[in-house]
Coordinates of C-alpha atoms in Angstrom, one line a residue:
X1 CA -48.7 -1.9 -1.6
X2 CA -49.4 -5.5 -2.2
X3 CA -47.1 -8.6 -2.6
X4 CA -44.6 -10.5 -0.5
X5 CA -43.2 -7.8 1.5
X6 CA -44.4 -5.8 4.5
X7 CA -46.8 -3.0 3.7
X8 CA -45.2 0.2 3.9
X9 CA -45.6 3.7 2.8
X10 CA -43.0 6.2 1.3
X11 CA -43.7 9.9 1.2
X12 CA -42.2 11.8 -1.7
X13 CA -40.0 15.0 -2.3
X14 CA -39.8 17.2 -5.2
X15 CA -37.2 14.7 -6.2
X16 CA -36.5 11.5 -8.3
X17 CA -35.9 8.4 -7.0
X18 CA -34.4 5.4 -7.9
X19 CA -36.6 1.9 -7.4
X20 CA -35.8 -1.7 -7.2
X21 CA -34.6 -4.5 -5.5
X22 CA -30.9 -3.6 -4.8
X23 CA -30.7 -1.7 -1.4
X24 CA -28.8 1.2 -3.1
X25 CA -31.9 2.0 -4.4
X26 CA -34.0 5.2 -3.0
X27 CA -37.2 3.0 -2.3
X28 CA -36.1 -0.8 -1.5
X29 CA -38.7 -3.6 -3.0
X30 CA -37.2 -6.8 -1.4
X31 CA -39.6 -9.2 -3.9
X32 CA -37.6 -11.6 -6.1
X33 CA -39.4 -10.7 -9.1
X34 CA -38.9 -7.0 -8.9
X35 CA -36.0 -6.0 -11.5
X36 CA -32.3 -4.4 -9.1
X37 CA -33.1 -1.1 -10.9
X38 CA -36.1 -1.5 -12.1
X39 CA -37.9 2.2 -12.1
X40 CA -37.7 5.7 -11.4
X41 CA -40.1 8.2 -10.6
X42 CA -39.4 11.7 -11.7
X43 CA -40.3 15.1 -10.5
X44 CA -41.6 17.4 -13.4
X45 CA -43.2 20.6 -12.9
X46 CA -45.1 19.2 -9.6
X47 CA -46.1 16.2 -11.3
X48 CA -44.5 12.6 -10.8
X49 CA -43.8 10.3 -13.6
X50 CA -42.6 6.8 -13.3
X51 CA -40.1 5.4 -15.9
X52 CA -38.8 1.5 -16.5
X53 CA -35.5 1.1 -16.6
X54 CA -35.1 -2.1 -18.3
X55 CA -36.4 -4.3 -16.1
X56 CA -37.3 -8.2 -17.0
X57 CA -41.3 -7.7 -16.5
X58 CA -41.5 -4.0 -17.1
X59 CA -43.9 -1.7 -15.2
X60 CA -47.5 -1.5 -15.3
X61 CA -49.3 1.4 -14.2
X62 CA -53.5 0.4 -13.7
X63 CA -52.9 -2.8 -15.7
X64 CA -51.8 -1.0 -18.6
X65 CA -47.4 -1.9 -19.5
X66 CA -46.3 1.5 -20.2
X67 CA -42.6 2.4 -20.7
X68 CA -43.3 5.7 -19.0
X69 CA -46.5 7.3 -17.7
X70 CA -47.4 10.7 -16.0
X71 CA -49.2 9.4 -12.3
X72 CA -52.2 10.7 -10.8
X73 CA -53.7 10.4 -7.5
X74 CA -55.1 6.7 -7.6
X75 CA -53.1 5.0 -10.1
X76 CA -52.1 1.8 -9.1
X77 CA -48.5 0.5 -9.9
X78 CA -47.6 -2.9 -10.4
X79 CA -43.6 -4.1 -10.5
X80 CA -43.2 -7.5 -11.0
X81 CA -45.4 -9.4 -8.2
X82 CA -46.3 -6.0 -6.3
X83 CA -48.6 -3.2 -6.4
X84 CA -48.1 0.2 -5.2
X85 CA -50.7 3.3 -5.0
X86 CA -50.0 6.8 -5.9
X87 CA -51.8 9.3 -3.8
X88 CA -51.1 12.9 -3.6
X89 CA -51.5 14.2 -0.3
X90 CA -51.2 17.4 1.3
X91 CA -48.5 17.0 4.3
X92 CA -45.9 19.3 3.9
X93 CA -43.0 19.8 6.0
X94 CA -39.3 17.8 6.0
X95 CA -37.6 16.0 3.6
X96 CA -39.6 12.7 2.8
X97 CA -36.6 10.0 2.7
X98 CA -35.7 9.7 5.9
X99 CA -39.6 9.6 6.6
X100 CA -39.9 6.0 5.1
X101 CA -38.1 4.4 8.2
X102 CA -40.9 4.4 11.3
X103 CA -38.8 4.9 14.3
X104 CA -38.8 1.4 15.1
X105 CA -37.5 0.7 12.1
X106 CA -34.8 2.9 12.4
X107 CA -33.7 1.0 15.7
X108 CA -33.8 -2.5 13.9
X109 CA -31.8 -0.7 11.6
X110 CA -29.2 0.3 13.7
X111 CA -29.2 -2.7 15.6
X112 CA -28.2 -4.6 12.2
X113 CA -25.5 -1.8 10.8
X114 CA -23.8 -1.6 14.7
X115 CA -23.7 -5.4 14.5
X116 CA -22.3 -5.2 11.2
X117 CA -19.7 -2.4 11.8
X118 CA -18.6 -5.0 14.8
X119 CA -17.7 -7.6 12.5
X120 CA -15.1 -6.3 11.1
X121 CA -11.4 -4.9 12.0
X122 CA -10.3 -4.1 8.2
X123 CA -10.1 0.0 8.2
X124 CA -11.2 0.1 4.5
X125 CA -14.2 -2.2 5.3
X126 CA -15.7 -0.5 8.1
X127 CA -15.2 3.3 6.3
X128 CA -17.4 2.0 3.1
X129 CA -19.9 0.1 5.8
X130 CA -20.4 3.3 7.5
X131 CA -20.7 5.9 4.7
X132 CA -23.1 3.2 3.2
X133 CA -25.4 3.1 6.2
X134 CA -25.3 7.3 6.4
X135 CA -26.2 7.0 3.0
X136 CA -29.4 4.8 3.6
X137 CA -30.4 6.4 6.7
X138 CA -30.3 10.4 5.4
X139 CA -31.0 8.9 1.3
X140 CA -28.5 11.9 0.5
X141 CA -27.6 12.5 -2.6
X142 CA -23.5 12.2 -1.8
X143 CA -21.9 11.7 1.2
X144 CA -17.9 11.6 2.4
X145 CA -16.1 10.1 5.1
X146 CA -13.2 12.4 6.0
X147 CA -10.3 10.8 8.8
X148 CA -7.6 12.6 11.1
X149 CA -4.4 12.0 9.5
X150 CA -2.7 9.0 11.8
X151 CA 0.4 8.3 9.6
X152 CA 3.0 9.4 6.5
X153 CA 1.0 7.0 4.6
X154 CA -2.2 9.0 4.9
X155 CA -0.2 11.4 2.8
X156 CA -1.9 10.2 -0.1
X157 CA -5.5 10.9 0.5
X158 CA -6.9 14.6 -0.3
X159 CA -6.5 16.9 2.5
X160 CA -9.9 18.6 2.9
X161 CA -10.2 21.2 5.9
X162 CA -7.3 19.4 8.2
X163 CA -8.6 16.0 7.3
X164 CA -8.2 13.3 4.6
X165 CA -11.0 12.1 2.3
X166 CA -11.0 8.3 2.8
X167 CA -14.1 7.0 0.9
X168 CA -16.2 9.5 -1.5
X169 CA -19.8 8.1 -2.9
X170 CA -23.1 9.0 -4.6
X171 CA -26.5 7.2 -4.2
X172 CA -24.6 4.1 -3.8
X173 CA -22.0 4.1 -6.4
X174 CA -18.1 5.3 -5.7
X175 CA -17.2 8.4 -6.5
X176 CA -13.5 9.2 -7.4
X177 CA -11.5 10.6 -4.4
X178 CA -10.9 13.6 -6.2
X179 CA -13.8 14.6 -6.0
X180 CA -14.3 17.1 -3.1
X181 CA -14.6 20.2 -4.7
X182 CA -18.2 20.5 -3.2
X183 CA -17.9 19.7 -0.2
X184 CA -18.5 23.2 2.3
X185 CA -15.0 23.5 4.5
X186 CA -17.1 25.7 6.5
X187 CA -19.6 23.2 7.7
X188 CA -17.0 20.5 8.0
X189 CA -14.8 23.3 10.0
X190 CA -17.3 24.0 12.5
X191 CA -18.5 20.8 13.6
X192 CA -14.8 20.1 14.3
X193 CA -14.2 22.8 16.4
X194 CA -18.0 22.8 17.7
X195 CA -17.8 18.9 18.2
X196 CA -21.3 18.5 17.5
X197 CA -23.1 17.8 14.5
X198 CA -24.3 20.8 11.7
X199 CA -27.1 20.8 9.8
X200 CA -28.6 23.3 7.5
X201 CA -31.8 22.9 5.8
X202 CA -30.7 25.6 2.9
X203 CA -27.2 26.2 2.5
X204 CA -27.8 29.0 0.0
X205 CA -29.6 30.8 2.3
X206 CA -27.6 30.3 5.3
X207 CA -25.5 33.8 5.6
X208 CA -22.7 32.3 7.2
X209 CA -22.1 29.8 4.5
X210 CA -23.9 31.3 1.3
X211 CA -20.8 32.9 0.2
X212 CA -19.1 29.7 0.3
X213 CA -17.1 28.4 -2.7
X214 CA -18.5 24.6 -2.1
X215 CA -22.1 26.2 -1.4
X216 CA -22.0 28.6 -5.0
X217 CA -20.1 26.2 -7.1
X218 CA -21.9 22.6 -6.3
X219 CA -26.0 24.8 -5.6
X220 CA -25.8 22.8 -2.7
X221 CA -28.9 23.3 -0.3
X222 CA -29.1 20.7 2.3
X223 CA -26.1 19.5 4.5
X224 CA -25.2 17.4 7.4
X225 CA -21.9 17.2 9.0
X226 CA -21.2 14.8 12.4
X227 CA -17.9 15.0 13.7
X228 CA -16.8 11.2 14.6
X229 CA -14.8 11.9 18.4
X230 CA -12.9 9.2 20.3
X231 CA -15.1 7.4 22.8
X232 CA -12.5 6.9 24.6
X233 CA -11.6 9.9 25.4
X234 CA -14.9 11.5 26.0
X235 CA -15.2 8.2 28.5
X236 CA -12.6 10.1 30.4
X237 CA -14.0 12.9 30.9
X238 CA -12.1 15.0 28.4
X239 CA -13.0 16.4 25.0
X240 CA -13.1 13.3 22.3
X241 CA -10.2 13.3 20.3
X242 CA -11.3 14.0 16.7
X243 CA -11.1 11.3 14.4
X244 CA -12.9 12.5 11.6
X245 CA -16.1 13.3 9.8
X246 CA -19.4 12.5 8.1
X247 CA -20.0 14.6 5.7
X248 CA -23.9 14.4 3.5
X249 CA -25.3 16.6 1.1
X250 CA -28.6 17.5 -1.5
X251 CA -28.2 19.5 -4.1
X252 CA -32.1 18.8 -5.3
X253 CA -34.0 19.5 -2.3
X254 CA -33.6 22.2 0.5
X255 CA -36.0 20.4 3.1
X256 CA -34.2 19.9 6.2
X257 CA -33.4 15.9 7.0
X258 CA -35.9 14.9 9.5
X259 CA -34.9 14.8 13.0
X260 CA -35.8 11.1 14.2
X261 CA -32.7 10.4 10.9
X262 CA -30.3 13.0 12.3
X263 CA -30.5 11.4 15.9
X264 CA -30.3 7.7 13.8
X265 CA -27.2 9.0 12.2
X266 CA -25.8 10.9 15.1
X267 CA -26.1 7.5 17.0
X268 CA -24.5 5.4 14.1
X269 CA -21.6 8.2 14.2
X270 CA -20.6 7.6 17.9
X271 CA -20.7 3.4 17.0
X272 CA -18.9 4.5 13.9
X273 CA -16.2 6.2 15.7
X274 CA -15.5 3.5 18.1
X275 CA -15.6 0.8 15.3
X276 CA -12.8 3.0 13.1
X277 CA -10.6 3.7 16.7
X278 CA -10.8 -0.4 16.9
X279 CA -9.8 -1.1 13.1
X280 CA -6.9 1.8 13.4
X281 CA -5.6 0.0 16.8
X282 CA -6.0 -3.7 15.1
X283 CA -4.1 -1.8 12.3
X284 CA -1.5 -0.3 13.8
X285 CA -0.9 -3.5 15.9
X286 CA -0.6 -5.4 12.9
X287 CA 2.5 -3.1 11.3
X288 CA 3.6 -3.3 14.4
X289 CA 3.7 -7.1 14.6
X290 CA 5.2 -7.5 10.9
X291 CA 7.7 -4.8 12.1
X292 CA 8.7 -6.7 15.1
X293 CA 8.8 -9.6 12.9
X294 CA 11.1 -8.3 10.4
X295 CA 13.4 -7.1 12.6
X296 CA 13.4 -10.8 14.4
X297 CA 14.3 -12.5 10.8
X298 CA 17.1 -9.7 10.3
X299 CA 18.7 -9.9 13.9
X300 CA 18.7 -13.7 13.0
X301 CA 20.6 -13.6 9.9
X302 CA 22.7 -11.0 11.6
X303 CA 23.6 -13.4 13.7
X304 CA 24.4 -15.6 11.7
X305 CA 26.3 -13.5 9.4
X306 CA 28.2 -12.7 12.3
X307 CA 28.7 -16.9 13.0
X308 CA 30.0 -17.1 9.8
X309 CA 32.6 -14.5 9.9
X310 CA 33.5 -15.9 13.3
X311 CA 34.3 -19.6 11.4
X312 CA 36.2 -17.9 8.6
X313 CA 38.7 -16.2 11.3
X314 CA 39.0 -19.9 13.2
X315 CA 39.3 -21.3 9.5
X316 CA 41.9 -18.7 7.8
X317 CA 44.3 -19.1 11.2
X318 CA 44.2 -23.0 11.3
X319 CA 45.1 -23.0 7.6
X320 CA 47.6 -21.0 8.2
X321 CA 49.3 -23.3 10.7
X322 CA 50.3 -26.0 7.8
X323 CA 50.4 -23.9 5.1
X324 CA 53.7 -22.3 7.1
X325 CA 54.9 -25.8 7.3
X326 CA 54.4 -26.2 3.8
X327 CA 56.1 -23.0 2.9
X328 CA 59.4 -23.5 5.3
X329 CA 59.8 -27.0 4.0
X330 CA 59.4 -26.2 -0.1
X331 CA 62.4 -23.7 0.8
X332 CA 64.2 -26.7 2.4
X333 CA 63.6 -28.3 -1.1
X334 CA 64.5 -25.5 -3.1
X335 CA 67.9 -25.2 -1.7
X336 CA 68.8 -28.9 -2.5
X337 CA 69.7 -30.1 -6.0
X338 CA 66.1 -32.0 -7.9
X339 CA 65.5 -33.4 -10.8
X340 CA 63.6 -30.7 -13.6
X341 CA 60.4 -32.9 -13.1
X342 CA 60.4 -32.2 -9.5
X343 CA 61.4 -28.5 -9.8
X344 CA 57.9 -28.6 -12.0
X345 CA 56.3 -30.4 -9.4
X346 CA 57.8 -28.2 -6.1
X347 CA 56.4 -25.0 -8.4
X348 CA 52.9 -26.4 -8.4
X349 CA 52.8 -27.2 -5.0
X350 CA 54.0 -23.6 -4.2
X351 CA 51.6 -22.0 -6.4
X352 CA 49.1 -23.8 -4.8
X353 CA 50.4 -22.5 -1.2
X354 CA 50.2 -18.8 -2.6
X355 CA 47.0 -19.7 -3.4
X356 CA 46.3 -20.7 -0.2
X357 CA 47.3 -18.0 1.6
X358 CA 45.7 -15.5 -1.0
X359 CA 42.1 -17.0 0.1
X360 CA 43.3 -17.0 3.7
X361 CA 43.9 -13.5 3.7
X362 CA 41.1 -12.8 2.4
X363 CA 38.9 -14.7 4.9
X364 CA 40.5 -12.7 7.4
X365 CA 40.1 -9.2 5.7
X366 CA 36.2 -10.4 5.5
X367 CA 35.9 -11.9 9.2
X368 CA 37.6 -8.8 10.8
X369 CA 35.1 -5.8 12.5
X370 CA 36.2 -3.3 10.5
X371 CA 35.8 0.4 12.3
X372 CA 32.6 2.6 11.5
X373 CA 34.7 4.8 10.0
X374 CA 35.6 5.1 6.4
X375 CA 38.9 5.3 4.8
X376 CA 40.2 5.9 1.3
X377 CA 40.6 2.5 -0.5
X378 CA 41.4 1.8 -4.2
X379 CA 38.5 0.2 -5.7
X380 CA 40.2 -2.5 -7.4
X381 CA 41.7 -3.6 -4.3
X382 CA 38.2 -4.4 -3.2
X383 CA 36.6 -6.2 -6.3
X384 CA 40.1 -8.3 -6.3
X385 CA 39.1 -9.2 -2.9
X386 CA 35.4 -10.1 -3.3
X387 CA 36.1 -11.9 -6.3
X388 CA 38.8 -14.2 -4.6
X389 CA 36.0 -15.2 -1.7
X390 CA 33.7 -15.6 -4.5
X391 CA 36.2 -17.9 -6.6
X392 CA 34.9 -21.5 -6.0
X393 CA 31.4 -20.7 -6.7
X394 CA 32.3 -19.3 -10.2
X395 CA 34.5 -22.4 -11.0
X396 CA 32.0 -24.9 -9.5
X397 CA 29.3 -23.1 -11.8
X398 CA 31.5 -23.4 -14.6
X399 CA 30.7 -19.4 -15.2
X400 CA 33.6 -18.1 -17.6
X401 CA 34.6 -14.7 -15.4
X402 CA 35.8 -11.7 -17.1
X403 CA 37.4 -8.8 -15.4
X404 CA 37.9 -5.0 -17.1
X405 CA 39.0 -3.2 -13.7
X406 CA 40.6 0.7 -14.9
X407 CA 43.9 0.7 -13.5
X408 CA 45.0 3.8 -11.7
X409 CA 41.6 4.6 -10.3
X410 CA 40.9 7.6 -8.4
X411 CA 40.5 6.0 -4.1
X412 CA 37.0 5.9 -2.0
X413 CA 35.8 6.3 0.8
X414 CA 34.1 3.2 2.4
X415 CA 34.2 0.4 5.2
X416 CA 35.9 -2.1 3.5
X417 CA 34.5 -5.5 4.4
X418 CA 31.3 -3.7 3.8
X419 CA 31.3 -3.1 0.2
X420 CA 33.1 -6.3 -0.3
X421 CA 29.6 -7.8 0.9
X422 CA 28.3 -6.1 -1.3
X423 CA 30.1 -6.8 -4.6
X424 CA 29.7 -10.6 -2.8
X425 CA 26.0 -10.4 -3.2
X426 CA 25.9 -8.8 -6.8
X427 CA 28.7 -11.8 -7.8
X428 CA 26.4 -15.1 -6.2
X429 CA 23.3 -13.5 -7.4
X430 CA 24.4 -13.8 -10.8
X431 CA 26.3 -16.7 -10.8
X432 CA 23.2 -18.1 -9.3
X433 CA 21.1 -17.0 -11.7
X434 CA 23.2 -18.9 -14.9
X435 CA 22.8 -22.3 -12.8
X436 CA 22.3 -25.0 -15.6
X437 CA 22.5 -22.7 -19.1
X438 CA 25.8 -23.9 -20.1
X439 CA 28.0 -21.2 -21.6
X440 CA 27.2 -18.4 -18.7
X441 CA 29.1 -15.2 -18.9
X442 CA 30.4 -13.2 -15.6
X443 CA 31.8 -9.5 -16.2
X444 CA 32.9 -7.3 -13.6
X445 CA 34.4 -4.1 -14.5
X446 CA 35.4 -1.4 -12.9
X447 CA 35.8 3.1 -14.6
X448 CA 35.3 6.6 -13.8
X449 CA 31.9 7.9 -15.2
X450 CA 31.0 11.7 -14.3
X451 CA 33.7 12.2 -11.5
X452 CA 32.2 9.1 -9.8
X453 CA 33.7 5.5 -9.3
X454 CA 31.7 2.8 -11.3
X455 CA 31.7 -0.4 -10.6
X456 CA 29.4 -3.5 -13.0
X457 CA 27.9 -6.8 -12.2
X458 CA 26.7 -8.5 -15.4
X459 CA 25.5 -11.8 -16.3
X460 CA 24.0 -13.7 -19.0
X461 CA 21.3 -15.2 -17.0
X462 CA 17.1 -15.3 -17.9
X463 CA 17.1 -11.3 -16.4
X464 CA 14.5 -10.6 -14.2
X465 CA 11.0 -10.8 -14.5
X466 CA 9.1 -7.8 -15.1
X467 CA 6.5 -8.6 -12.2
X468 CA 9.4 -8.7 -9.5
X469 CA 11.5 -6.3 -10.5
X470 CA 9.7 -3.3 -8.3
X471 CA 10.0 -5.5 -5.2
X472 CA 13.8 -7.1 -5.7
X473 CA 15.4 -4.4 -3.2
X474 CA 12.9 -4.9 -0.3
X475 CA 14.1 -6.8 2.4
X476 CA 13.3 -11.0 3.0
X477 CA 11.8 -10.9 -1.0
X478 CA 13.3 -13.8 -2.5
X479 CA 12.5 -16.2 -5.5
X480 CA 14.6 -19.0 -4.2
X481 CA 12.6 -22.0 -3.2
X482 CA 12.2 -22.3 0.9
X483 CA 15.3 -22.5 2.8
X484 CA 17.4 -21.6 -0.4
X485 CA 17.7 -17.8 0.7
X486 CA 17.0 -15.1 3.4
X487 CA 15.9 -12.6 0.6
X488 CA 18.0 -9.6 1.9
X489 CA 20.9 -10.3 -0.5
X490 CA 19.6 -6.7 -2.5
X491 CA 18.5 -5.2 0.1
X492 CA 22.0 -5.3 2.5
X493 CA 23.5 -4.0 -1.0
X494 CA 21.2 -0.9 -1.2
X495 CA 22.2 -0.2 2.4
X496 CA 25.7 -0.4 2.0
X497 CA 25.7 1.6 -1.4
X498 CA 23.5 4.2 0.6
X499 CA 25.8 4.1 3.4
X500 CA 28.4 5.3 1.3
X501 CA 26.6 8.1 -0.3
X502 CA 26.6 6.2 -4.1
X503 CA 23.5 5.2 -5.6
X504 CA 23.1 1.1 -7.6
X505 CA 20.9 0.6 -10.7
X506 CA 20.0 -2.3 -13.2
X507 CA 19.3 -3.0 -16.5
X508 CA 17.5 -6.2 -17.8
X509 CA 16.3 -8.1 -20.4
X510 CA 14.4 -11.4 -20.4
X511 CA 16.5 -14.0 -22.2
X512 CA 19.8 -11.3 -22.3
X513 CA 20.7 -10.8 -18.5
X514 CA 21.1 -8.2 -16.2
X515 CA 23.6 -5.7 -15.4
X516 CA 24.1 -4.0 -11.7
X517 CA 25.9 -1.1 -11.7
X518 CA 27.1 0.7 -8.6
X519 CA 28.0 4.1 -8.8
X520 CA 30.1 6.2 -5.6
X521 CA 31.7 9.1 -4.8
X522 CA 35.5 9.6 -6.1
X523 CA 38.0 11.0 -3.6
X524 CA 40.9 13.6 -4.6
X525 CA 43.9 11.5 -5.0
X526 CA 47.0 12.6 -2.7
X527 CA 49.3 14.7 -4.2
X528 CA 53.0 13.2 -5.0
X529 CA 55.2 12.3 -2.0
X530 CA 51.7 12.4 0.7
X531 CA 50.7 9.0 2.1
X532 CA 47.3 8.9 2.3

């Protein structure tokens, strides 16, 4: 071979290969001017034949450009700047790609995937790096990486003899994880329990695995399996724990893999194993990190939830000191003769007071540590309440509010103060959301749908965007500008409706509004003369 790359020779199988620039490629031309996928050379009826493949300069085959051309021993091939010679020759023996890498080669190329596996802690990125290196050391015509199953969220990969397929390709290209019909359990089942690699030269005539499903259904002939084991463990002298698998296969050729590939694997798999054990523990500490970090930002606002209903108590009692003063001394007036404009003016001044202490009582029913336990409440009763904390912020907003609350509702069970956070939340959130449209609309109602106690938010703000709308219950999401809110405003009302054994739901429309509806479970109403 002549041109700007080393000289080097690749013996050929009774196969086709793929030829060009782009290391996916069976045979690798590093040279500029040779085409990614520039040729292939075909195996037909004992004869090779080279074909282009739309390259940019085409192929030449003893000077002549040819789009396709039948080789004999001798013929010189020129791609681009380079020029390679076809000789038959009468070796026989394994299969031919693993022969292309010299055994110093093979080091060098170890050297460069183990200081690329090293590179990286992303789980995803070191499973395609390794199955791609297996791939280019073997040149197998598919290969799989299979992993132990480590969490719920592993769930989701195809199980495939006790482990799950993580990554899935074919000469370089992805295939779809759902794609596993073909590979052999068998093999993949005894280098687990064996804990050293498999290898069979001719699956179809192997009688412990002819008989195979995988083996019949995909003709496959030769196959490779190495078990990836904890270093670790075997470090300690025990049996590595299994992490997973690296699974390779031909269906074209039943010559064995050569043995100088097998040990170049074998040694990738036990760099392989220790570079997947690092990115699981860097991934694990990661969760573990945003866990811990989650669960800081809620003990915080806890905390300050808890603040706040501390002030509300202090608040609600040192109202109550002057509003009693107020109230004994507007009975003082009462009982002396006035004029009717100060009789008007005595009335708003006690309205005012029942107002007052309305709020007050209210602060305190909030404020107070109610017990775990839940008791039988009338529904009403509770959206009164939550609508009377909520009352300055729908005035301030200029929100017109409209109740519908179904009188003689049946009672249910809850922690009060709880729900009332709840209905809270659902009532800011909206009134939040018609900020600056003039003419916003707040309805609360309350019915009995189904046997079940129903109780609606709606609004007539922008509704929700479709892009957020899967994420709005998760905790600390928020579209409020920095500092403007915590982001667990939906998600405390999920818990409490779940607490309670009812279920909340939504519908909106961009430009319409949106309508929460919260749906619990109705308790039998006492019978006549029974106090409940």
């Amino acid at each position: 071979m002549r041109g700007q790359v080393p000289d080097r020779s690749f013996p050929l199988s009774p196969r086709t290969y793929t030829v060009g620039r782009a290391r996916q490629n069976d045979i690798c031309l590093p040279e500029p001017s040779v085409s990614k996928y520039h040729a292939r050379l075909v195996h037909e009826d004992g004869r090779f034949a080279v074909e282009d493949q739309s390259s940019l300069h085409g192929i030449y085959v003893n000077a002549v450009k040819v789009p396709r051309a039948i080789l004999s021993s001798g013929d010189l091939v020129q791609l681009g700047n380079l020029t390679l010679k076809y000789a038959r020759t009468s070796l026989e023996g394994s299969t031919a790609p693993a022969a292309e890498f010299p055994w110093i080669e093979q080091q060098q190329l170890l050297l460069s995937l183990v200081q690329t596996l090293n590179s990286s802690l992303v789980l995803s990125q070191v499973l395609e790096q390794v199955l791609d290196a297996v791939l280019r050391i073997t040149r197998a015509d598919r290969g799989f990486l299979l992993l132990a199953e480590e969490s719920a969220d592993d769930a989701r990969y195809e199980a495939v003899a006790g482990l799950r397929l993580r990554v899935a390709r074919r000469r370089g290209e992805p295939l779809p994880l759902t794609e596993s019909q073909g590979i052999s359990r068998s093999v993949v089942r005894r280098a687990l329990e064996s804990g050293q690699i498999v290898a069979t030269g001719n699956a179809m005539a192997d009688p412990t695995l002819r008989l195979a499903q995988s083996v019949i259904l995909m003709d496959l002939r030769t196959i490779v399996c190495i078990p990836l084991c904890s270093p670790r463990a075997e470090e300690g002298g025990g049996v590595g724990a299994v992490l997973g698998a690296l699974y390779v296969d031909n269906q074209e050729t039943s010559a064995p893999f050569s043995p100088e590939s097998l040990k170049t694997a074998e040694a990738l798999a036990r760099h392989a194993a220790l570079a997947i054990e690092n990115a699981r523990f860097f991934e694990r500490e990661q969760r573990t990190i945003r866990e811990l970090r989650a669960a800081q930002k809620q003990l915080l606002q806890s905390e300050k939830l808890a603040t706040i209903g501390r002030m509300a108590a202090g608040l609600a009692h040192e109202l109550n000191t002057p509003l009693t003063y107020i109230m004994g001394n507007l009975e003082l007036l009462h009982a002396h003769p006035l004029a009717p404009n100060q009789q008007e003016m005595l009335g708003s001044i006690a309205k005012g007071a029942d107002r007052i202490k309305s709020l007050t009582r209210s602060l305190l029913a909030f404020s107070r540590v109610s017990p775990e336990d839940m008791i039988p409440v009338d529904p009403n009763d509770v959206i009164e309440r939550s609508l009377e904390l909520c009352h300055y912020q729908v005035l301030k907003s200029g929100v017109h509010l409209e109740k519908d609350l179904t009188a003689g509702l049946p009672p249910v069970k809850v922690v009060s103060n709880q729900l009332e956070m709840a209905l809270i939340n659902l009532v800011v959130n909206a009134v939040q959301a018609m900020e600056g449209a003039p003419g916003g609309q707040l309805r609360v109602t309350s019915g009995l749908r189904d046997g079940r106690v129903e109780i609606t938010v709606a609004d007539t703000g922008p509704g929700i965007p479709e892009a957020v709308q899967p994420t709005i219950f998760e905790p600390f999401f928020t579209t409020k500008p920095e500092g403007q809110g915590t982001g667990l405003g939906l998600s405390t009302v999920l818990m409490v409706v779940e607490r309670h054994h009812g279920t909340i739901d939504y519908t909106t429309q961009t430009g319409v509004g949106t309508t929460f509806r919260i749906s619990l479970p109705a308790e039998a109403s006492p019978p006549v003369g029974v106090r409940a």
